[in-house]
Short mmCIF file of C-alpha atoms in Angstrom, two decimals:
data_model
loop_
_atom_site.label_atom_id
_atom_site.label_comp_id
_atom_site.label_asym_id
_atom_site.label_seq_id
_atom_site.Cartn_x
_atom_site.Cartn_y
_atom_site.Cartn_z
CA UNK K 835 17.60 18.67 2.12
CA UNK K 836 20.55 16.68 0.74
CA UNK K 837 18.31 13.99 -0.59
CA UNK K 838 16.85 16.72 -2.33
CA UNK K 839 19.64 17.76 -3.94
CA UNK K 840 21.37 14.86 -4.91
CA UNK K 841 17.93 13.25 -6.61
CA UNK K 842 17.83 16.97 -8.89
CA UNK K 843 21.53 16.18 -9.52
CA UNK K 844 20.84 12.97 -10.81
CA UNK K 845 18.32 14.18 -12.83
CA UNK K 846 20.22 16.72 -14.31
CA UNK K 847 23.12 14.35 -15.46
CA UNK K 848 20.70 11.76 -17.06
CA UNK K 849 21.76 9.66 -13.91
CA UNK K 850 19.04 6.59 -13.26
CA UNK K 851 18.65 6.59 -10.00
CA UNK K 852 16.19 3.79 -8.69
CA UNK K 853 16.19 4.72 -4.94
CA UNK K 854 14.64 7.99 -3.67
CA UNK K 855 13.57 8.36 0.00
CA UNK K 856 13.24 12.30 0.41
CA UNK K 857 14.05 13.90 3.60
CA UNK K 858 11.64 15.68 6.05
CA UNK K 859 7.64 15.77 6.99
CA UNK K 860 7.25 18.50 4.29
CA UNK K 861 9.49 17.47 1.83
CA UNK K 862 6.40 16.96 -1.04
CA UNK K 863 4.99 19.83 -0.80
CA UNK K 864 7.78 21.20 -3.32
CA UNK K 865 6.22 20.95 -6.69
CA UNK K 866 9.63 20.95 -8.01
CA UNK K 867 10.25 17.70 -6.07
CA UNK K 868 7.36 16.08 -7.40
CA UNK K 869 7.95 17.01 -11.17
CA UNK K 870 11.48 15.48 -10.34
CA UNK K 871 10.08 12.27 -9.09
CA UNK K 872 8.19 11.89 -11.94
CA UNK K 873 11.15 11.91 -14.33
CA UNK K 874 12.73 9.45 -12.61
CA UNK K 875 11.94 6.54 -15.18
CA UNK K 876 13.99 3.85 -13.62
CA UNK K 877 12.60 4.65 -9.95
CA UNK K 878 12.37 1.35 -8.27
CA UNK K 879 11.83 2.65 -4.56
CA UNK K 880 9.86 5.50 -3.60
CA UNK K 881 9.49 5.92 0.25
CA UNK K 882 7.33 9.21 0.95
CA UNK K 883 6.35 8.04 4.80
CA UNK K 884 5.35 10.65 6.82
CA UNK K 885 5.23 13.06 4.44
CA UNK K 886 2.86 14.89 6.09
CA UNK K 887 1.88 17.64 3.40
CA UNK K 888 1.06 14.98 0.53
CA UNK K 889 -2.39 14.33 -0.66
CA UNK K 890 -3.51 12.69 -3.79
CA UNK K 891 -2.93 15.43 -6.13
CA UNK K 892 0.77 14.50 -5.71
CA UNK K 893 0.21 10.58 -6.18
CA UNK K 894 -1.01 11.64 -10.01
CA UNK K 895 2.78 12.60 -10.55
CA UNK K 896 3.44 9.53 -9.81
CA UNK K 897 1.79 7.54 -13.11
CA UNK K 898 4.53 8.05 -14.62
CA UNK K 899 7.09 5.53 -12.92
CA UNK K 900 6.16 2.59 -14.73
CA UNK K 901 9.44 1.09 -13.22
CA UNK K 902 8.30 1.36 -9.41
CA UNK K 903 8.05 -1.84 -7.71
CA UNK K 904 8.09 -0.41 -4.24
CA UNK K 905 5.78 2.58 -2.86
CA UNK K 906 5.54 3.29 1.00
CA UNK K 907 2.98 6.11 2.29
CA UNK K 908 2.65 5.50 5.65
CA UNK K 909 1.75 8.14 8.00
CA UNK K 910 0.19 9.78 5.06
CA UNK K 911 -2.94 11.06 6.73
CA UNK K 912 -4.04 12.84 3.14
CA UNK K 913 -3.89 9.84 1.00
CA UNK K 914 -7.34 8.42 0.34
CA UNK K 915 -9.01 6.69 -2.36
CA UNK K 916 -8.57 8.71 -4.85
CA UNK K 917 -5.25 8.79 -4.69
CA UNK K 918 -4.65 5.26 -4.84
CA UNK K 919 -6.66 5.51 -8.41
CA UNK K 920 -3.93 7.34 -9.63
CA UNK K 921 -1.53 4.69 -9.09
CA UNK K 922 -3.64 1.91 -10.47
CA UNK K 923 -1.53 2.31 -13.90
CA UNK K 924 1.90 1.20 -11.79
CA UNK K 925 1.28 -2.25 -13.00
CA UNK K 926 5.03 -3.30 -11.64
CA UNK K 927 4.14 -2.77 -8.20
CA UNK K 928 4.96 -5.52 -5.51
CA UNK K 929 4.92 -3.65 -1.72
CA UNK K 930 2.06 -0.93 -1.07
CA UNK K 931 2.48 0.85 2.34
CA UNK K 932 -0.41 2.50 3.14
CA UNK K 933 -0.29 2.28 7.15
CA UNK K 934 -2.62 5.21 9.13
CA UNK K 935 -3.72 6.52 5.61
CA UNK K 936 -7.34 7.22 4.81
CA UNK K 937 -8.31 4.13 2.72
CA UNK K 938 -11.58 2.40 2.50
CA UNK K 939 -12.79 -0.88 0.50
CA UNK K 940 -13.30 1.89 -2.22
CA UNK K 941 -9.69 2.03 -2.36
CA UNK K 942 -9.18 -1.48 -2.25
CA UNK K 943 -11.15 -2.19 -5.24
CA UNK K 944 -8.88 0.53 -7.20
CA UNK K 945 -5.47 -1.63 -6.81
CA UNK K 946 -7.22 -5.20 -6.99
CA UNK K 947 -6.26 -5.86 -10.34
CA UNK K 948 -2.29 -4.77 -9.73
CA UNK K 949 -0.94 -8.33 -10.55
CA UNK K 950 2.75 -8.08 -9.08
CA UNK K 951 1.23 -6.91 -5.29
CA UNK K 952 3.02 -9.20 -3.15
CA UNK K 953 2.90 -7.06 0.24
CA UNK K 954 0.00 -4.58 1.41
CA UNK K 955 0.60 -2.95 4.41
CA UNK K 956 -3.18 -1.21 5.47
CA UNK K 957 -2.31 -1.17 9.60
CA UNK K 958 -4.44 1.91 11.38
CA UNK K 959 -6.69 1.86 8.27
CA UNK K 960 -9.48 2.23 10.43
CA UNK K 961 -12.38 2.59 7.49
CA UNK K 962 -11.89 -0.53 6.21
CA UNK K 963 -14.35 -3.06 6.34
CA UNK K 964 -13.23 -5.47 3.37
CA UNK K 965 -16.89 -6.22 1.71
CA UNK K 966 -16.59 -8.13 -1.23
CA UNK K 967 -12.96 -6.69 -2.61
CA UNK K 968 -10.77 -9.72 -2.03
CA UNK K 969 -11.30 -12.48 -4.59
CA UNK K 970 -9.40 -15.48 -6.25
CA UNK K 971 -9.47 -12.63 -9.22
CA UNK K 972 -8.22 -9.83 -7.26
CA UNK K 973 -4.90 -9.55 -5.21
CA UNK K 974 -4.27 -13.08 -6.37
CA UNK K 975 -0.33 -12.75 -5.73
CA UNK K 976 -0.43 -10.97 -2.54
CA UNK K 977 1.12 -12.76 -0.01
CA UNK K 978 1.78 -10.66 2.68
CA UNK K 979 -1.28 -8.54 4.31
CA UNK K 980 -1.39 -6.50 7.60
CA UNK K 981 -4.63 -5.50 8.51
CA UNK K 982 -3.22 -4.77 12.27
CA UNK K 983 -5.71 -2.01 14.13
CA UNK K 984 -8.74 -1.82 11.12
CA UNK K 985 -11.05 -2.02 13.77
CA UNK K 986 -14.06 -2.20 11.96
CA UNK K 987 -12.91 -5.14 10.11
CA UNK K 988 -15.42 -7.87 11.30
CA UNK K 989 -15.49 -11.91 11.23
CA UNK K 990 -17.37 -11.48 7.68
CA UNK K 991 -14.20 -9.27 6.32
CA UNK K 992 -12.26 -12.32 7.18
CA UNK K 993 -14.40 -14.74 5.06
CA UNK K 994 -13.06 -12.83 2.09
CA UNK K 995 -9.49 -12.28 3.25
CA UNK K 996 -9.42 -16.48 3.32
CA UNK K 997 -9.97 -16.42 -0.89
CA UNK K 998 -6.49 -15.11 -1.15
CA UNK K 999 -4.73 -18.67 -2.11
CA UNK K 1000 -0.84 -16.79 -2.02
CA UNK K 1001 -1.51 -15.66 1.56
CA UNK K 1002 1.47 -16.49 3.96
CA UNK K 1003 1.65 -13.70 6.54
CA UNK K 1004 -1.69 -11.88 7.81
CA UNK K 1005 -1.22 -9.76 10.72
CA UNK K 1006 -4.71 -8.71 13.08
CA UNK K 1007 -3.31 -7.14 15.78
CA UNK K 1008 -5.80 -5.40 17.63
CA UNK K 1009 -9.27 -6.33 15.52
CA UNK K 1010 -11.49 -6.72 18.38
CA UNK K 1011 -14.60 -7.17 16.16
CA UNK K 1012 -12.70 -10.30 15.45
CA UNK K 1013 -14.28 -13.42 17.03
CA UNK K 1014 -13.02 -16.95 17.44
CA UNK K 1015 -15.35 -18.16 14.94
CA UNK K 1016 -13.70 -16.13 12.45
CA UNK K 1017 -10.45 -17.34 13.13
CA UNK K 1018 -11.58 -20.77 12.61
CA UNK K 1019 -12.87 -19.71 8.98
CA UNK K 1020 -8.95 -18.92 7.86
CA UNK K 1021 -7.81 -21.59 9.66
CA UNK K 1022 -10.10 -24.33 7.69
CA UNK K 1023 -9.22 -22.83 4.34
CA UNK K 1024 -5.61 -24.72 4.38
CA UNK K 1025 -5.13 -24.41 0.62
CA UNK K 1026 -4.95 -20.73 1.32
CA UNK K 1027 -1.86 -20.68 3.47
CA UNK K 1028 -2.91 -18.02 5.59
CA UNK K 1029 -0.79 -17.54 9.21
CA UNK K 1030 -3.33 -15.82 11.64
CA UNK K 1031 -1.09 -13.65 14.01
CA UNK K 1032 -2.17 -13.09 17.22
CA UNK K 1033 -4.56 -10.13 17.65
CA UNK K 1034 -3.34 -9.42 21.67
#
């Protein structure tokens, strides 16, 4: 509850605060709160994880941090698609957390075309399949990807995973629809850079 008050503080004295990480499972589910994020025009780092109450009606207060370059959600079980829409607009953005929330390629396809991404966390992700989304056009700064537990994610997702050229981490922990034979796809496309963890 302290974050809470310190942030409104903040606020109130025309403070610009660029952290914000507020406190408890429930803590969004304040509308207050959420009105007070969105004033926050020099927010750099907004860490809502496990926020269990949020859903994407509160991600549209979040259009209006044009400053944010950092945005986790994991453990976010109400965050889907259309909530990742709303943030399309955040065109500063470099790290996306989205672990265990309810994304699909749909989703994916929303926040292609954010041109800072550098780091996309999708772990427990479980929908995703990754048809056709992942281009030399799209993501084409992301370097960091963790796809650990998607695991519907098949050999042919991994064909368009290797297009990302800035690749240097990508984590596939526990993708057991992964074969050998995809493996061997990333790890001919050398320009790419791409690091296959192990998925065991």
């Amino acid at each position: 509850m302290w974050r809470h008050q310190v942030a409104h503080r903040a606020i109130a004295r025309g403070h610009a605060l660029r952290s914000c990480l507020p406190a408890g499972p429930s803590a969004p589910e304040s509308p207050w709160l959420l009105a007070s994020l969105a004033a926050l025009q020099d927010l750099r780092h907004l860490d809502l994880s496990l926020c269990s109450q949020l859903a994407d009606e509160g991600l549209a207060c979040l259009a209006a941090l044009q400053q944010l370059r950092h945005l986790f959600l994991n453990g976010c079980a109400y965050i889907t698609d259309v909530g990742l829409a709303c943030i399309v607009s955040l065109q500063q953005l470099q790290s996306l957390n989205f672990k265990d929330c309810d994304i699909t390629d749909e989703g994916l396809v929303s926040i292609a075309e954010l041109q800072m991404l550098q780091y996309l966390n999708l772990r427990y992700c479980c929908e995703l399949i990754i048809v056709g989304p992942m281009s030399n056009a799209a993501f084409w700064s992301l370097q960091y990807l963790d796809l650990g537990f998607c695991d519907q994610l098949s050999d042919d997702g991994l064909v368009n995973v290797s297009t990302l050229k800035q690749l240097q981490h990508l984590v596939l922990t526990h993708c057991d629809e992964i074969t050998d034979a995809g493996l061997e796809v990333l790890l001919r496309c050398k320009s790419c850079g791409i690091l296959p963890l192990p998925t065991a």
